[in-house]
Tab-separated table of C-alpha atoms in Angstrom:
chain	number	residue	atom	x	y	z
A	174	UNK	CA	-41.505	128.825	18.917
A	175	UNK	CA	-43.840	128.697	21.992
A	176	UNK	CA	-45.608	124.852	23.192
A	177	UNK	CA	-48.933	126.501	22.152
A	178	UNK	CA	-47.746	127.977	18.608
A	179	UNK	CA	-46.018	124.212	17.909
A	180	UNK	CA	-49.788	123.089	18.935
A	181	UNK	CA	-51.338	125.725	16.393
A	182	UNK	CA	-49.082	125.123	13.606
A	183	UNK	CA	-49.514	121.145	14.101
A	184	UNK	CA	-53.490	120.892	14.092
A	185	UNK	CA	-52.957	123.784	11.166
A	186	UNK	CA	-51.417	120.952	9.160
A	187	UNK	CA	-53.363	118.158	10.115
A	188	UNK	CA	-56.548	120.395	8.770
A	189	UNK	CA	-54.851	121.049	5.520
A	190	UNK	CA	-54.443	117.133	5.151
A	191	UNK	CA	-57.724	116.342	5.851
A	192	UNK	CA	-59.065	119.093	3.542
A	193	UNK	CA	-57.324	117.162	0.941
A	194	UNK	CA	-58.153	114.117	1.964
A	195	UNK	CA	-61.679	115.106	2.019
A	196	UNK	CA	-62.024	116.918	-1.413
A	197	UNK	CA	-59.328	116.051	-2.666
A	198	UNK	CA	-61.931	114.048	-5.820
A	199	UNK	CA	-63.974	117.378	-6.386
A	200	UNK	CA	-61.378	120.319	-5.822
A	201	UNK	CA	-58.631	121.201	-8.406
A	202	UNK	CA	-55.495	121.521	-5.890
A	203	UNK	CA	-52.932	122.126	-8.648
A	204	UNK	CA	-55.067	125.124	-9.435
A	205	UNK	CA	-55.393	126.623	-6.103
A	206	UNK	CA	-51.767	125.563	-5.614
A	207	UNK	CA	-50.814	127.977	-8.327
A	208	UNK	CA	-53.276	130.524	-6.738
A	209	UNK	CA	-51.635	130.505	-3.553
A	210	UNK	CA	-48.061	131.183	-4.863
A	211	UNK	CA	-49.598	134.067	-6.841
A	212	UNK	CA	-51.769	135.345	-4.221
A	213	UNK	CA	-49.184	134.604	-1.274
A	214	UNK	CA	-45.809	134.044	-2.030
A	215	UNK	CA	-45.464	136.600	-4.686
A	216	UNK	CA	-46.376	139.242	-2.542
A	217	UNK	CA	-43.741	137.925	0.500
A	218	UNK	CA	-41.190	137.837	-2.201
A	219	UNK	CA	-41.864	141.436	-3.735
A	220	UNK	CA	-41.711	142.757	-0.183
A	221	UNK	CA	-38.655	140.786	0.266
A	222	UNK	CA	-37.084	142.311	-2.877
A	223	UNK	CA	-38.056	145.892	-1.927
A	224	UNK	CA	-36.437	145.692	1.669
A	225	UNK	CA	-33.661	144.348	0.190
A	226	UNK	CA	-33.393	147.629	-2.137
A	227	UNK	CA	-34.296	149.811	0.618
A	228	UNK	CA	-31.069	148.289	2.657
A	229	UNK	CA	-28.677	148.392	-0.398
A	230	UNK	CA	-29.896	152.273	-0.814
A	231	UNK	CA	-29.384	152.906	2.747
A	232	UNK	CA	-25.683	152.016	2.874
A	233	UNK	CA	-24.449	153.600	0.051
A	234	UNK	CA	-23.068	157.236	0.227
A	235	UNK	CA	-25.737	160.409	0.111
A	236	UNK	CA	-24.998	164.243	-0.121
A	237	UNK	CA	-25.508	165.784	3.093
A	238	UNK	CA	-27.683	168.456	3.009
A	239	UNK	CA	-27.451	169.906	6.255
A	240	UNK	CA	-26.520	169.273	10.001
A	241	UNK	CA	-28.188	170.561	13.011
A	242	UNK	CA	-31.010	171.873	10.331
A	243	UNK	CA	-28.169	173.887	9.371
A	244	UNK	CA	-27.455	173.919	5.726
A	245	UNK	CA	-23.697	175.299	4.468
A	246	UNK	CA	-24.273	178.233	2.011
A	247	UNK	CA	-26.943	180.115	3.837
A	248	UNK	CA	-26.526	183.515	4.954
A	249	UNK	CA	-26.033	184.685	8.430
A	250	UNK	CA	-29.475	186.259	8.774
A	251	UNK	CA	-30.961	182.852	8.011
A	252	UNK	CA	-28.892	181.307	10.326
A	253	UNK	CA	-29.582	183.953	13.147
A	254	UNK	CA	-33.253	183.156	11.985
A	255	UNK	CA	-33.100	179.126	12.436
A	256	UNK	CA	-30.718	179.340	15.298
A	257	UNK	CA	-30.720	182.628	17.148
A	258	UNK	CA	-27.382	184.627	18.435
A	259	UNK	CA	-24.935	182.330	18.669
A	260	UNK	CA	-23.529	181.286	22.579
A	261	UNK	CA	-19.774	182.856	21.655
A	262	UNK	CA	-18.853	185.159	18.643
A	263	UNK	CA	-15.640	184.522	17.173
A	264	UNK	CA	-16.229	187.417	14.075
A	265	UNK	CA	-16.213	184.278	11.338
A	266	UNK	CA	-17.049	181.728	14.059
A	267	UNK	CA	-19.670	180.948	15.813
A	268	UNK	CA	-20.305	178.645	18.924
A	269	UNK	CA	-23.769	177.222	19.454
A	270	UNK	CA	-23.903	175.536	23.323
A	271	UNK	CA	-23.510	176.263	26.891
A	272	UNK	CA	-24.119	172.983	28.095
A	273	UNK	CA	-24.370	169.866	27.610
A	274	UNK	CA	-22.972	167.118	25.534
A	275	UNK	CA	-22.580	168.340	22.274
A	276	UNK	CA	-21.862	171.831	20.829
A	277	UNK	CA	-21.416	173.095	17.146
A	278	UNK	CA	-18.790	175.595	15.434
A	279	UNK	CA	-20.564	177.560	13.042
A	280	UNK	CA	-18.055	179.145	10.343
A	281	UNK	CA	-18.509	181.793	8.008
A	282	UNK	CA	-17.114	182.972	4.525
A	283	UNK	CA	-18.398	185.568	2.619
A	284	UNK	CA	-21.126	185.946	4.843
A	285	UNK	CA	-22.366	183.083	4.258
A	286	UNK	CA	-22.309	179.111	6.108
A	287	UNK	CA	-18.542	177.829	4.887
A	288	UNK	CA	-18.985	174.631	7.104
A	289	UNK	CA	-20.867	173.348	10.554
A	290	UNK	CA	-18.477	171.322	13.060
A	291	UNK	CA	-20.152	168.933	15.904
A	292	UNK	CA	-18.132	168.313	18.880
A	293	UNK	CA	-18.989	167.271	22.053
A	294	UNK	CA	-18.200	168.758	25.357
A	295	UNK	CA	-15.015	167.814	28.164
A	296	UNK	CA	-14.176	165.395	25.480
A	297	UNK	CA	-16.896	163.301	25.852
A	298	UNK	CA	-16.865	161.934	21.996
A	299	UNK	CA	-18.891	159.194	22.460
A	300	UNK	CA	-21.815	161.230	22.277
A	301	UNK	CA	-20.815	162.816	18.905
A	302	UNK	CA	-23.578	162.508	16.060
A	303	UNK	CA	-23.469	159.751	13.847
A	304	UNK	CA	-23.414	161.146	10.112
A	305	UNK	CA	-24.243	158.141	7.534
A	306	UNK	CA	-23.264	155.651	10.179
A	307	UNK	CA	-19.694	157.578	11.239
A	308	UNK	CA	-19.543	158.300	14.183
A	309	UNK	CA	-16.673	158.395	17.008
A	310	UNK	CA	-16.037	154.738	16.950
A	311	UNK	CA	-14.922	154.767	13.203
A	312	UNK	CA	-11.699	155.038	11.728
A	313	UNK	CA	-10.015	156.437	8.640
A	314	UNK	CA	-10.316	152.970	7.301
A	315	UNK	CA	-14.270	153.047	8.106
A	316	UNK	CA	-14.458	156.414	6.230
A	317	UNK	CA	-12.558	155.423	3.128
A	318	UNK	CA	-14.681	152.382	2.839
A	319	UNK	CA	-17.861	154.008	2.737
A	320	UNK	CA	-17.201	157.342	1.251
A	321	UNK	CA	-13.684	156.181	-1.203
A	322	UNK	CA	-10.576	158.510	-0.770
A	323	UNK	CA	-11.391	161.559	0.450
A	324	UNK	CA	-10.620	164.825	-2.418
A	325	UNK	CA	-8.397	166.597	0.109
A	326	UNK	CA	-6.531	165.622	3.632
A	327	UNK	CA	-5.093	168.100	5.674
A	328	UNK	CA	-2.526	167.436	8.887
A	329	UNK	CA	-2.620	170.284	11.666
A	330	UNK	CA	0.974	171.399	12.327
A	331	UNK	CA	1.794	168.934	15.024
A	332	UNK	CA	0.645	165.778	12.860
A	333	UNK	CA	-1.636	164.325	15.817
A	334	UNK	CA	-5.208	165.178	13.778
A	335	UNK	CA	-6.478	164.466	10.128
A	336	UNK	CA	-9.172	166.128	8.608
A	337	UNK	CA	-10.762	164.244	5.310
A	338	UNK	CA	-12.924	166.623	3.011
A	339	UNK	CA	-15.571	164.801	0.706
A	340	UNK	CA	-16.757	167.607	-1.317
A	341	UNK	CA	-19.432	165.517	-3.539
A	342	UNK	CA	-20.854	164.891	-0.141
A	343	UNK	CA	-20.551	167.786	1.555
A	344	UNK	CA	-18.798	166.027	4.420
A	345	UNK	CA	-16.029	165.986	6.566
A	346	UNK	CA	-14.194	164.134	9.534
A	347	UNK	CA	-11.380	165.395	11.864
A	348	UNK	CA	-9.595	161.989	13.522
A	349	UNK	CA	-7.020	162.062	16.222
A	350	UNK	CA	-5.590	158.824	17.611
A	351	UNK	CA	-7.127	157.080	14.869
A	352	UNK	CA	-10.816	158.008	15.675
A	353	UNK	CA	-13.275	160.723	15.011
A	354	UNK	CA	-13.167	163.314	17.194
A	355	UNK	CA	-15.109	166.053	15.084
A	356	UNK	CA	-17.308	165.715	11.840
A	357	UNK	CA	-19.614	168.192	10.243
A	358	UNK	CA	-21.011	169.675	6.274
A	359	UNK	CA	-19.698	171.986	3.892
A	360	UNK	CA	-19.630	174.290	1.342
A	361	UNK	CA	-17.984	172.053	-1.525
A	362	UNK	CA	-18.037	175.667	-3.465
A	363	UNK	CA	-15.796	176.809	-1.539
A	364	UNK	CA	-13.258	173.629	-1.329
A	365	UNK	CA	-12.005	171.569	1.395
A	366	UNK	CA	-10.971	171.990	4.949
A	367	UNK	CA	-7.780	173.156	6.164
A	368	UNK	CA	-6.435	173.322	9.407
A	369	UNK	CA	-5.436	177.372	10.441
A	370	UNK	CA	-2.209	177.900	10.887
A	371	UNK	CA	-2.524	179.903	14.181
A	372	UNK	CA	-5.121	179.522	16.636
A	373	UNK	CA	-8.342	181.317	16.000
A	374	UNK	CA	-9.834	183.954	18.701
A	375	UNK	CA	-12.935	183.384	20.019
A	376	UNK	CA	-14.665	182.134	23.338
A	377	UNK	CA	-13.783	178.416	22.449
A	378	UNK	CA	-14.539	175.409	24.796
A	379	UNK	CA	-12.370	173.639	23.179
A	380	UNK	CA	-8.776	173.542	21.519
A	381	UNK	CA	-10.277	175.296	18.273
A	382	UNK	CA	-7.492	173.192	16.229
A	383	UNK	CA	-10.183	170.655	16.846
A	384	UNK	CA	-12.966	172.446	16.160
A	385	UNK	CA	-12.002	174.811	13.286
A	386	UNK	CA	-10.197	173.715	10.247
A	387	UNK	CA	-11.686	175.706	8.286
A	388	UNK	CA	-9.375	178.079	6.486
């Protein structure tokens, strides 16, 4: 509090006083008492209340629709619609980005969106999107205790990277060295994530282990 707010609030108080003091034989003061909390404090509290709800809503867990206004299930003329011709054709995969910090891995089943992967370029994961408040600074442990155990986990061959499938959210995270490294949506139709067992052709930035479990 500032000198001249202390100053304010102080002659604010000494007016109220001699208000009373001064009708204090002809006002009711219980009654406007009572009117103030209704009229004043009510209000504060209901506002109070209804942040408070808002917060409590905020943190827990919500389907994810979509990512990059990409939703998982559309078809690949929608997709060529909202996004244009994809940066690098892979047949079922698609890269989006030529530069710049982040780039997405579009993949495909049946002709339609199986699952959108964010990852960021020269492995510059700090700039990864944050989905639901996971981002590259969170762990497995982080994960679990927002979203539960995950309804699938599956290990690339080498055992260095994780990827946890939450099908009721349409969510997933790929971890290496105990940190997010990849995250994205998907299809829950069409189950969870696995890593491929060989490497999967395509004009990939990246080591597509990273960027494509999505067999």
């Amino acid at each position: 509090m500032t000198t001249g707010e202390g100053i304010f609030y102080g002659f604010l108080v000494l007016g109220l006083i001699g208000l009373y003091s001064v009708t204090k034989d002809r006002w009711n003061w219980k009654r406007l008492a009572k009117w103030t909390v209704v009229v004043v404090v009510v209000p504060i509290v209901g506002f109070g209340l209804w942040l408070a709800a808002l917060s409590y809503l905020s943190e827990r867990p919500q389907v994810e629709q979509a990512l990059w206004g990409i939703k998982p299930g559309i078809s690949v003329d929608e997709l060529v619609f909202l996004k244009g011709k994809p940066s690098g054709d892979g047949g079922e995969h698609w890269l989006y980005g030529n530069s710049g910090e982040i780039f997405h891995v579009v993949a495909f089943r049946n002709s339609k969106v199986r699952s959108v992967t964010a990852l960021a370029w020269d492995g510059n994961m700090s700039s990864l999107p944050s989905l639901q408040g996971i981002s590259y600074y969170s762990t497995q442990v982080d994960i679990e205790n927002k979203f539960g155990a995950p309804d699938h986990v599956s290990v690339n061959k080498d055992k260095t990277r994780r990827t946890l499938s939450y099908l009721k959210y349409q969510l997933f995270f790929t971890l290496e060295k105990g940190k997010v490294v990849a995250l994205g949506v998907l299809d829950p139709k069409e189950g969870p994530l696995e890593f491929e067992e060989t490497p999967v052709p395509g004009p990939w930035v990246l080591d597509p282990e990273v960027a494509l479990p999505t067999k």
